[in-house]
Amino acid sequence: MRQISKFIFKITGWKDVGEIPPDMKKAIFIIAPHTSNWDFFIGRFYCWIHRIPIKLLIKKEAFFWPTGGLLKKTGGVPVDRKDTRHIIPYVVNLFNSNDVFFFAITPEGTRKKTNKWKMGYYHIAIQAKVPILLSFIDYKEKRAGIGEIFYPTGDMDKDINKIETFYKGIHAKHPEQFNLT
C-alpha cells in the first residue's frame, strides 16, 4: 500500500510532510480540520507512506458488511458515540498494553461544524503519558502530515491555546465547517 499511496499523492499533487522520530513508539495524532470524508483517505495514505500502524475511532454504525472488515483492516476501531464514558479509559488501556501504539482522533468529532472541540484526546495523552502529534490536512496547500510534536503540560488552558494557534493557518476542504476549540 505504501507505493500505491505515494503514487496517489504524486498524481493528485499532494505532499506528505513531517515524520515521527524513529525512537517514538507511542503517540496520539490529532487531525484537523476534519470537514470531509476525503480526510480519512488522505490521512490513511499518509500513514501508509510513512509505515505508521495507525488506529482510529470510527462510529460503530459504519462497520456493516461489506465495509466493516475493510475498516478494521485499515485501523478502524468501532465506537458507540452514544455512550462515551468508557472511551478514554479504553484508549489509555490500549496505550498501556502495547509496546508500539499510534492512535488518531479528530478533535472535532464530526465533519459538521461544531462549537468546540472534544477534549478526550488531551485527557488520553495526559493519562497515557504520550505526546500529541499535531497533524493536519491542508486542502489549499495540498499538504498532509505532522506539523509539531506537542507534550501536554497538564495546564489545559495554556496547552489548548498553543494547539489552537498551530491550526489557525490550516485550510479545510469546507472552511465554513471548521471551527477551532
PDB file of C-alpha atoms in Angstrom, residues 1-164:
ATOM      1  CA  MET A   1       0.000   0.000   0.000  1.00  0.00           C
ATOM      2  CA  ARG A   2       2.975   2.292   0.542  1.00  0.00           C
ATOM      3  CA  GLN A   3       3.878   2.561  -3.134  1.00  0.00           C
ATOM      4  CA  ILE A   4       0.250   2.940  -4.195  1.00  0.00           C
ATOM      5  CA  SER A   5      -0.214   5.727  -1.620  1.00  0.00           C
ATOM      6  CA  LYS A   6       2.935   7.514  -2.829  1.00  0.00           C
ATOM      7  CA  PHE A   7       1.678   7.243  -6.390  1.00  0.00           C
ATOM      8  CA  ILE A   8      -1.764   8.618  -5.464  1.00  0.00           C
ATOM      9  CA  PHE A   9      -0.182  11.570  -3.623  1.00  0.00           C
ATOM     10  CA  LYS A  10       2.069  12.252  -6.613  1.00  0.00           C
ATOM     11  CA  ILE A  11      -0.604  12.188  -9.316  1.00  0.00           C
ATOM     12  CA  THR A  12      -3.040  14.252  -7.240  1.00  0.00           C
ATOM     13  CA  GLY A  13      -0.438  16.851  -6.271  1.00  0.00           C
ATOM     14  CA  TRP A  14      -0.448  16.159  -2.525  1.00  0.00           C
ATOM     15  CA  LYS A  15       2.716  16.413  -0.424  1.00  0.00           C
ATOM     16  CA  ASP A  16       3.417  14.476   2.744  1.00  0.00           C
ATOM     17  CA  VAL A  17       5.254  16.483   5.385  1.00  0.00           C
ATOM     18  CA  GLY A  18       6.770  15.679   8.746  1.00  0.00           C
ATOM     19  CA  GLU A  19       7.637  12.350  10.292  1.00  0.00           C
ATOM     20  CA  ILE A  20       7.554  10.558  13.593  1.00  0.00           C
ATOM     21  CA  PRO A  21      11.023  10.419  15.181  1.00  0.00           C
ATOM     22  CA  PRO A  22      12.425   6.875  14.792  1.00  0.00           C
ATOM     23  CA  ASP A  23      12.614   6.322  18.558  1.00  0.00           C
ATOM     24  CA  MET A  24       8.967   7.322  19.183  1.00  0.00           C
ATOM     25  CA  LYS A  25       6.829   4.254  19.843  1.00  0.00           C
ATOM     26  CA  LYS A  26       3.564   5.789  21.080  1.00  0.00           C
ATOM     27  CA  ALA A  27       1.636   8.973  20.352  1.00  0.00           C
ATOM     28  CA  ILE A  28      -1.814  10.335  19.797  1.00  0.00           C
ATOM     29  CA  PHE A  29      -2.435  12.061  16.483  1.00  0.00           C
ATOM     30  CA  ILE A  30      -4.981  14.830  16.428  1.00  0.00           C
ATOM     31  CA  ILE A  31      -6.024  15.527  12.880  1.00  0.00           C
ATOM     32  CA  ALA A  32      -7.709  18.768  11.925  1.00  0.00           C
ATOM     33  CA  PRO A  33      -9.509  20.200  10.196  1.00  0.00           C
ATOM     34  CA  HIS A  34     -11.961  17.371   9.613  1.00  0.00           C
ATOM     35  CA  THR A  35     -14.706  18.534   7.248  1.00  0.00           C
ATOM     36  CA  SER A  36     -14.777  15.878   4.517  1.00  0.00           C
ATOM     37  CA  ASN A  37     -14.883  12.108   4.027  1.00  0.00           C
ATOM     38  CA  TRP A  38     -11.744  12.565   1.910  1.00  0.00           C
ATOM     39  CA  ASP A  39      -9.806  13.368   5.111  1.00  0.00           C
ATOM     40  CA  PHE A  40      -9.844   9.673   6.028  1.00  0.00           C
ATOM     41  CA  PHE A  41      -8.280   8.606   2.739  1.00  0.00           C
ATOM     42  CA  ILE A  42      -5.656  11.357   2.660  1.00  0.00           C
ATOM     43  CA  GLY A  43      -4.684  10.627   6.267  1.00  0.00           C
ATOM     44  CA  ARG A  44      -4.587   6.895   5.647  1.00  0.00           C
ATOM     45  CA  PHE A  45      -2.381   7.319   2.566  1.00  0.00           C
ATOM     46  CA  TYR A  46      -0.013   9.464   4.647  1.00  0.00           C
ATOM     47  CA  CYS A  47       0.215   6.718   7.283  1.00  0.00           C
ATOM     48  CA  TRP A  48       0.876   4.050   4.663  1.00  0.00           C
ATOM     49  CA  ILE A  49       3.599   6.206   3.078  1.00  0.00           C
ATOM     50  CA  HIS A  50       5.319   6.552   6.463  1.00  0.00           C
ATOM     51  CA  ARG A  51       4.523   2.988   7.620  1.00  0.00           C
ATOM     52  CA  ILE A  52       2.591   4.196  10.658  1.00  0.00           C
ATOM     53  CA  PRO A  53       0.379   1.427  12.127  1.00  0.00           C
ATOM     54  CA  ILE A  54      -2.403   3.862  13.000  1.00  0.00           C
ATOM     55  CA  LYS A  55      -5.608   3.051  14.855  1.00  0.00           C
ATOM     56  CA  LEU A  56      -8.625   5.349  14.841  1.00  0.00           C
ATOM     57  CA  LEU A  57     -12.112   5.578  16.265  1.00  0.00           C
ATOM     58  CA  ILE A  58     -14.955   5.251  13.788  1.00  0.00           C
ATOM     59  CA  LYS A  59     -18.639   5.269  14.654  1.00  0.00           C
ATOM     60  CA  LYS A  60     -19.864   1.686  15.054  1.00  0.00           C
ATOM     61  CA  GLU A  61     -22.647   2.270  12.536  1.00  0.00           C
ATOM     62  CA  ALA A  62     -20.014   2.316   9.758  1.00  0.00           C
ATOM     63  CA  PHE A  63     -18.982  -1.279  10.482  1.00  0.00           C
ATOM     64  CA  PHE A  64     -21.504  -3.117   8.353  1.00  0.00           C
ATOM     65  CA  TRP A  65     -20.993  -5.701   5.627  1.00  0.00           C
ATOM     66  CA  PRO A  66     -19.125  -5.421   3.279  1.00  0.00           C
ATOM     67  CA  THR A  67     -17.117  -2.401   4.500  1.00  0.00           C
ATOM     68  CA  GLY A  68     -16.771  -3.341   8.186  1.00  0.00           C
ATOM     69  CA  GLY A  69     -13.888  -5.742   7.657  1.00  0.00           C
ATOM     70  CA  LEU A  70     -12.077  -3.238   5.462  1.00  0.00           C
ATOM     71  CA  LEU A  71     -12.433  -0.517   8.101  1.00  0.00           C
ATOM     72  CA  LYS A  72     -10.905  -2.825  10.717  1.00  0.00           C
ATOM     73  CA  LYS A  73      -8.026  -3.739   8.407  1.00  0.00           C
ATOM     74  CA  THR A  74      -7.268  -0.042   7.846  1.00  0.00           C
ATOM     75  CA  GLY A  75      -7.042   0.612  11.591  1.00  0.00           C
ATOM     76  CA  GLY A  76     -10.656   1.351  12.429  1.00  0.00           C
ATOM     77  CA  VAL A  77     -11.896   0.727  15.950  1.00  0.00           C
ATOM     78  CA  PRO A  78     -15.710   0.808  16.313  1.00  0.00           C
ATOM     79  CA  VAL A  79     -17.029   3.191  18.954  1.00  0.00           C
ATOM     80  CA  ASP A  80     -20.504   3.812  20.339  1.00  0.00           C
ATOM     81  CA  ARG A  81     -20.860   7.594  20.188  1.00  0.00           C
ATOM     82  CA  LYS A  82     -23.980   7.457  22.357  1.00  0.00           C
ATOM     83  CA  ASP A  83     -22.035   6.021  25.328  1.00  0.00           C
ATOM     84  CA  THR A  84     -18.710   7.837  25.509  1.00  0.00           C
ATOM     85  CA  ARG A  85     -17.985   7.222  29.219  1.00  0.00           C
ATOM     86  CA  HIS A  86     -15.651   4.293  28.543  1.00  0.00           C
ATOM     87  CA  ILE A  87     -13.722   5.609  25.543  1.00  0.00           C
ATOM     88  CA  ILE A  88     -10.912   7.416  27.382  1.00  0.00           C
ATOM     89  CA  PRO A  89     -10.091   4.507  29.747  1.00  0.00           C
ATOM     90  CA  TYR A  90     -10.342   2.073  26.818  1.00  0.00           C
ATOM     91  CA  VAL A  91      -7.825   4.011  24.695  1.00  0.00           C
ATOM     92  CA  VAL A  92      -5.492   4.626  27.660  1.00  0.00           C
ATOM     93  CA  ASN A  93      -5.505   0.867  28.246  1.00  0.00           C
ATOM     94  CA  LEU A  94      -4.613   0.285  24.589  1.00  0.00           C
ATOM     95  CA  PHE A  95      -1.610   2.594  25.004  1.00  0.00           C
ATOM     96  CA  ASN A  96      -0.560   0.878  28.235  1.00  0.00           C
ATOM     97  CA  SER A  97      -0.883  -2.655  26.850  1.00  0.00           C
ATOM     98  CA  ASN A  98       1.003  -2.148  23.572  1.00  0.00           C
ATOM     99  CA  ASP A  99       4.716  -1.546  23.022  1.00  0.00           C
ATOM    100  CA  VAL A 100       4.000   0.401  19.835  1.00  0.00           C
ATOM    101  CA  PHE A 101       0.741   2.292  19.524  1.00  0.00           C
ATOM    102  CA  PHE A 102      -0.311   5.260  17.416  1.00  0.00           C
ATOM    103  CA  PHE A 103      -3.850   6.499  17.712  1.00  0.00           C
ATOM    104  CA  ALA A 104      -5.637   9.135  15.622  1.00  0.00           C
ATOM    105  CA  ILE A 105      -8.532  11.307  16.725  1.00  0.00           C
ATOM    106  CA  THR A 106     -10.320  14.156  15.015  1.00  0.00           C
ATOM    107  CA  PRO A 107     -10.972  16.531  17.919  1.00  0.00           C
ATOM    108  CA  GLU A 108     -14.000  17.972  16.162  1.00  0.00           C
ATOM    109  CA  GLY A 109     -15.589  14.526  16.405  1.00  0.00           C
ATOM    110  CA  THR A 110     -17.580  15.057  13.213  1.00  0.00           C
ATOM    111  CA  ARG A 111     -17.312  16.596   9.754  1.00  0.00           C
ATOM    112  CA  LYS A 112     -20.018  19.129  10.628  1.00  0.00           C
ATOM    113  CA  LYS A 113     -19.243  22.491  12.219  1.00  0.00           C
ATOM    114  CA  THR A 114     -19.000  22.279  15.989  1.00  0.00           C
ATOM    115  CA  ASN A 115     -18.928  24.956  18.662  1.00  0.00           C
ATOM    116  CA  LYS A 116     -15.980  23.391  20.431  1.00  0.00           C
ATOM    117  CA  TRP A 117     -13.554  20.526  20.124  1.00  0.00           C
ATOM    118  CA  LYS A 118     -13.899  17.404  22.212  1.00  0.00           C
ATOM    119  CA  MET A 119     -11.078  17.206  24.764  1.00  0.00           C
ATOM    120  CA  GLY A 120     -10.834  13.418  25.024  1.00  0.00           C
ATOM    121  CA  TYR A 121      -7.559  13.420  23.078  1.00  0.00           C
ATOM    122  CA  TYR A 122      -5.999  15.689  25.701  1.00  0.00           C
ATOM    123  CA  HIS A 123      -7.129  13.526  28.626  1.00  0.00           C
ATOM    124  CA  ILE A 124      -5.895  10.400  26.848  1.00  0.00           C
ATOM    125  CA  ALA A 125      -2.474  11.968  26.242  1.00  0.00           C
ATOM    126  CA  ILE A 126      -2.156  13.050  29.883  1.00  0.00           C
ATOM    127  CA  GLN A 127      -3.300   9.705  31.325  1.00  0.00           C
ATOM    128  CA  ALA A 128      -1.282   7.568  28.898  1.00  0.00           C
ATOM    129  CA  LYS A 129       1.731   9.906  29.185  1.00  0.00           C
ATOM    130  CA  VAL A 130       2.149  10.193  25.416  1.00  0.00           C
ATOM    131  CA  PRO A 131       2.831  13.161  23.137  1.00  0.00           C
ATOM    132  CA  ILE A 132       0.234  14.695  20.854  1.00  0.00           C
ATOM    133  CA  LEU A 133       1.191  14.877  17.188  1.00  0.00           C
ATOM    134  CA  LEU A 134      -0.399  17.987  15.687  1.00  0.00           C
ATOM    135  CA  SER A 135      -1.405  16.517  12.347  1.00  0.00           C
ATOM    136  CA  PHE A 136      -3.228  18.246   9.542  1.00  0.00           C
ATOM    137  CA  ILE A 137      -4.732  18.065   6.089  1.00  0.00           C
ATOM    138  CA  ASP A 138      -4.436  21.406   4.293  1.00  0.00           C
ATOM    139  CA  TYR A 139      -6.510  21.459   1.120  1.00  0.00           C
ATOM    140  CA  LYS A 140      -5.324  24.870  -0.098  1.00  0.00           C
ATOM    141  CA  GLU A 141      -1.645  23.888   0.076  1.00  0.00           C
ATOM    142  CA  LYS A 142      -2.346  20.192  -0.696  1.00  0.00           C
ATOM    143  CA  ARG A 143      -0.181  19.109   2.226  1.00  0.00           C
ATOM    144  CA  ALA A 144      -0.850  16.433   4.813  1.00  0.00           C
ATOM    145  CA  GLY A 145       1.233  15.378   7.739  1.00  0.00           C
ATOM    146  CA  ILE A 146       2.645  16.058  11.149  1.00  0.00           C
ATOM    147  CA  GLY A 147       3.366  19.664  11.991  1.00  0.00           C
ATOM    148  CA  GLU A 148       4.568  19.553  15.586  1.00  0.00           C
ATOM    149  CA  ILE A 149       5.113  17.138  18.420  1.00  0.00           C
ATOM    150  CA  PHE A 150       3.372  18.547  21.472  1.00  0.00           C
ATOM    151  CA  TYR A 151       3.944  17.372  25.032  1.00  0.00           C
ATOM    152  CA  PRO A 152       0.967  18.331  27.210  1.00  0.00           C
ATOM    153  CA  THR A 153       1.916  20.023  30.470  1.00  0.00           C
ATOM    154  CA  GLY A 154      -1.315  19.469  32.382  1.00  0.00           C
ATOM    155  CA  ASP A 155      -2.166  23.177  32.156  1.00  0.00           C
ATOM    156  CA  MET A 156      -5.083  22.541  29.820  1.00  0.00           C
ATOM    157  CA  ASP A 157      -5.926  26.182  29.029  1.00  0.00           C
ATOM    158  CA  LYS A 158      -2.334  27.036  28.149  1.00  0.00           C
ATOM    159  CA  ASP A 159      -1.861  23.835  26.141  1.00  0.00           C
ATOM    160  CA  ILE A 160      -5.112  24.230  24.194  1.00  0.00           C
ATOM    161  CA  ASN A 161      -4.142  27.798  23.328  1.00  0.00           C
ATOM    162  CA  LYS A 162      -0.855  26.544  21.822  1.00  0.00           C
ATOM    163  CA  ILE A 163      -2.635  23.789  19.906  1.00  0.00           C
ATOM    164  CA  GLU A 164      -5.252  26.219  18.614  1.00  0.00           C
TER     165      GLU A 164
END
